[in-house]
Every structure is written in C-alpha cells, then in structure tokens.
CSV table of C-alpha atoms in Angstrom, one decimal:
chain,number,residue,atom,x,y,z
A,1,MET,CA,0.0,0.0,0.0
A,2,THR,CA,1.3,3.5,-0.8
A,3,THR,CA,1.1,6.4,1.5
A,4,ALA,CA,-1.3,8.1,-0.9
A,5,GLU,CA,-3.8,5.3,-0.3
A,6,ILE,CA,-3.7,5.5,3.5
A,7,ASP,CA,-6.1,7.7,5.5
A,8,TYR,CA,-3.9,8.2,8.6
A,9,SER,CA,-6.7,10.2,10.4
A,10,LYS,CA,-8.6,7.0,10.8
A,11,LEU,CA,-5.7,5.0,12.4
A,12,SER,CA,-5.0,4.7,16.1
A,13,GLY,CA,-1.5,6.0,17.1
A,14,LEU,CA,-0.1,2.4,17.1
A,15,GLU,CA,-1.7,1.6,13.8
A,16,LEU,CA,-0.4,4.8,12.3
A,17,LEU,CA,3.2,4.1,13.4
A,18,ARG,CA,3.1,0.5,12.2
A,19,THR,CA,1.7,1.5,8.9
A,20,ALA,CA,3.9,4.6,8.4
A,21,MET,CA,7.1,2.6,9.1
A,22,THR,CA,6.2,-0.1,6.5
A,23,ALA,CA,4.3,1.7,3.8
A,24,GLU,CA,5.7,1.9,0.3
A,25,ASN,CA,7.0,5.4,-0.5
A,26,ARG,CA,6.5,6.4,3.2
A,27,PRO,CA,7.4,10.0,4.1
A,28,ARG,CA,10.9,10.5,5.3
A,29,PHE,CA,11.4,11.3,9.0
A,30,ILE,CA,14.2,12.2,11.4
A,31,GLY,CA,15.0,8.5,11.9
A,32,ASP,CA,16.2,8.3,8.2
A,33,LEU,CA,18.7,11.0,8.8
A,34,LEU,CA,20.2,9.2,11.8
A,35,GLY,CA,19.8,5.7,10.4
A,36,MET,CA,17.3,4.7,13.1
A,37,GLN,CA,16.0,1.1,13.0
A,38,VAL,CA,12.6,0.4,14.4
A,39,GLU,CA,12.9,-2.7,16.5
A,40,GLU,CA,9.6,-2.7,18.4
A,41,LEU,CA,6.3,-0.9,18.2
A,42,GLU,CA,3.8,-2.0,21.0
A,43,HIS,CA,1.1,-0.2,23.0
A,44,GLY,CA,3.1,2.1,25.3
A,45,ARG,CA,6.5,0.8,24.4
A,46,VAL,CA,8.8,1.6,21.5
A,47,VAL,CA,12.4,0.4,20.7
A,48,PHE,CA,14.7,2.1,18.1
A,49,ALA,CA,18.4,1.6,17.5
A,50,VAL,CA,21.2,3.5,15.7
A,51,GLU,CA,24.8,2.7,15.0
A,52,THR,CA,27.3,5.5,15.8
A,53,ARG,CA,29.3,7.0,13.0
A,54,GLN,CA,31.9,9.6,12.5
A,55,ASP,CA,29.5,12.4,11.5
A,56,PHE,CA,27.8,12.0,14.9
A,57,ALA,CA,31.0,13.3,16.6
A,58,ASN,CA,31.1,16.3,18.9
A,59,PRO,CA,34.3,18.4,19.1
A,60,LEU,CA,35.9,15.9,21.5
A,61,GLY,CA,35.4,13.0,19.1
A,62,SER,CA,32.7,11.1,20.9
A,63,THR,CA,29.0,10.8,20.0
A,64,HIS,CA,27.3,14.2,20.3
A,65,GLY,CA,24.7,14.3,23.1
A,66,GLY,CA,22.1,15.4,20.6
A,67,ILE,CA,22.1,12.0,19.1
A,68,CYS,CA,21.0,10.4,22.3
A,69,ALA,CA,18.6,13.2,23.0
A,70,THR,CA,17.0,12.8,19.5
A,71,LEU,CA,16.8,9.0,20.0
A,72,LEU,CA,15.2,9.4,23.4
A,73,ASP,CA,12.7,12.1,22.2
A,74,SER,CA,11.8,9.8,19.4
A,75,VAL,CA,11.2,6.6,21.4
A,76,MET,CA,9.4,8.4,24.3
A,77,GLY,CA,7.2,10.5,21.9
A,78,CYS,CA,6.4,7.4,19.8
A,79,ALA,CA,5.6,5.4,22.9
A,80,VAL,CA,3.0,8.1,23.8
A,81,HIS,CA,1.7,8.1,20.2
A,82,THR,CA,1.1,4.3,20.4
A,83,THR,CA,-1.5,4.9,23.1
A,84,LEU,CA,-3.5,7.6,21.3
A,85,ASP,CA,-6.9,7.2,19.5
A,86,ALA,CA,-7.4,8.0,15.8
A,87,GLY,CA,-7.1,11.7,15.0
A,88,VAL,CA,-5.4,12.6,18.3
A,89,GLY,CA,-2.0,14.2,18.2
A,90,TYR,CA,0.7,15.2,20.6
A,91,THR,CA,4.0,17.1,20.8
A,92,THR,CA,6.9,17.2,23.3
A,93,LEU,CA,6.3,19.8,26.0
A,94,GLU,CA,9.4,19.0,28.1
A,95,LEU,CA,12.5,16.8,27.8
A,96,LYS,CA,15.0,16.0,30.5
A,97,VAL,CA,18.1,13.9,29.6
A,98,ASN,CA,20.8,12.5,31.8
A,99,TYR,CA,24.0,11.4,30.2
A,100,ILE,CA,25.9,8.6,31.9
A,101,ARG,CA,28.9,7.7,29.6
A,102,ALA,CA,30.6,8.8,26.4
A,103,VAL,CA,30.1,6.7,23.3
A,104,PRO,CA,32.7,6.3,20.6
A,105,VAL,CA,31.7,7.0,17.0
A,106,ASP,CA,33.0,3.7,15.7
A,107,GLY,CA,29.8,1.9,14.8
A,108,ARG,CA,28.6,1.1,18.3
A,109,ARG,CA,25.0,0.1,18.4
A,110,LEU,CA,22.8,2.2,20.7
A,111,THR,CA,19.4,0.9,21.6
A,112,ALA,CA,16.7,3.1,23.0
A,113,THR,CA,13.5,2.0,24.7
A,114,GLY,CA,10.7,4.4,25.4
A,115,THR,CA,7.8,3.5,27.8
A,116,THR,CA,4.8,5.5,28.8
A,117,ILE,CA,4.3,6.3,32.5
A,118,HIS,CA,1.0,8.1,32.4
A,119,VAL,CA,-1.3,9.0,29.6
A,120,GLY,CA,-4.1,11.4,30.5
A,121,ARG,CA,-6.6,13.5,28.6
A,122,THR,CA,-4.3,16.5,28.1
A,123,THR,CA,-0.8,15.4,29.0
A,124,ALA,CA,1.3,12.2,29.0
A,125,THR,CA,4.6,11.3,30.5
A,126,ALA,CA,7.2,8.7,29.4
A,127,GLU,CA,10.7,7.5,30.3
A,128,GLY,CA,13.5,6.3,28.1
A,129,ARG,CA,16.8,4.5,28.3
A,130,VAL,CA,19.7,4.2,25.9
A,131,VAL,CA,22.0,1.3,26.3
A,132,ASP,CA,25.1,0.2,24.4
A,133,GLU,CA,25.9,-3.2,22.9
A,134,GLN,CA,27.0,-4.5,26.4
A,135,GLY,CA,23.7,-3.4,27.9
A,136,ARG,CA,25.4,-0.5,29.8
A,137,LEU,CA,23.3,2.6,30.4
A,138,VAL,CA,24.4,5.5,28.2
A,139,ALA,CA,21.6,8.0,28.9
A,140,HIS,CA,18.2,8.1,30.4
A,141,ALA,CA,15.4,10.6,30.1
A,142,THR,CA,11.8,11.6,30.9
A,143,THR,CA,9.4,13.7,28.9
A,144,THR,CA,6.0,15.4,29.2
A,145,CYS,CA,3.9,15.6,26.1
A,146,VAL,CA,0.8,17.7,25.5
A,147,ILE,CA,-2.1,15.9,23.8
A,148,PHE,CA,-4.3,17.5,21.2
A,149,ARG,CA,-7.8,16.2,20.9
C-alpha cells in the first residue's frame, strides 16, 4: 500500500506508526537522517536503534549528546503516540536527559527504549533509556507531552 492510499486520520496511534514505518514510499522522518532502525512498536513501548558513525562526533570526538537526545525524544514520543486514539496528536512539551557515559563514533549500536508512565486527557509522561551493545546505560530521560484532541 502506498502512503497516498492511506487515511492516517482513521488509524490509532499504534496503527499509524506501524503503517507509516512499513508503507511503500513512506514520508521521510528524522530516523532516516540518523539511520534509526525500528525494532519494536507496541502499545506504550517503542524500541529504536542506531549505529554511531563519525558524523555523529562532537568536538571531543565522541558521540554528540544530541544523538541520544533525539533518539530518546523519538522513542518516548512514539511510545505516547502508540496509546492515542485515531485523530489525536501530541507534541513534546518538556524533555530531561541525563548522560551517563561517552560513546565512541566507531559503529557502536545504541538501543533506546521508550515506555509510557501516564497518559491522561491533556498530558502524557514517558521515560526512556539508551544502552550500548553490552547493555550498559548510556543515557536516560523523561518527557512530558501535550495531547491535542
């Protein structure tokens, strides 16, 4: 099915994400820029991964914190999105990231998991964790999203 044939307004948040990630000729998104791989899309839980590369480097030569922040914002926001009814939207209202360790830019796989904590009528909260290939915590975060009905 092509994206032109899909009425996204009739899909729940989970259905929308599952469809958008697999549709032929799907619109590009931030994940394409970073090479994000969608590993899991479930109600209230999302897992994405990236492999570090040289163009992710900060001036010190390790992975820029913005990569983890974007990864965390993506998985937490999408986790919230999976809980929403058809035609309901959201946006990030607040993002708090804690960085635990530096990550080299040599192809390390970073896996981020986002999980909802609370989804109400007007706001939602979620938490996220990024781990390296050895399962070591790299960064963790929380978010508050505003919901548009």
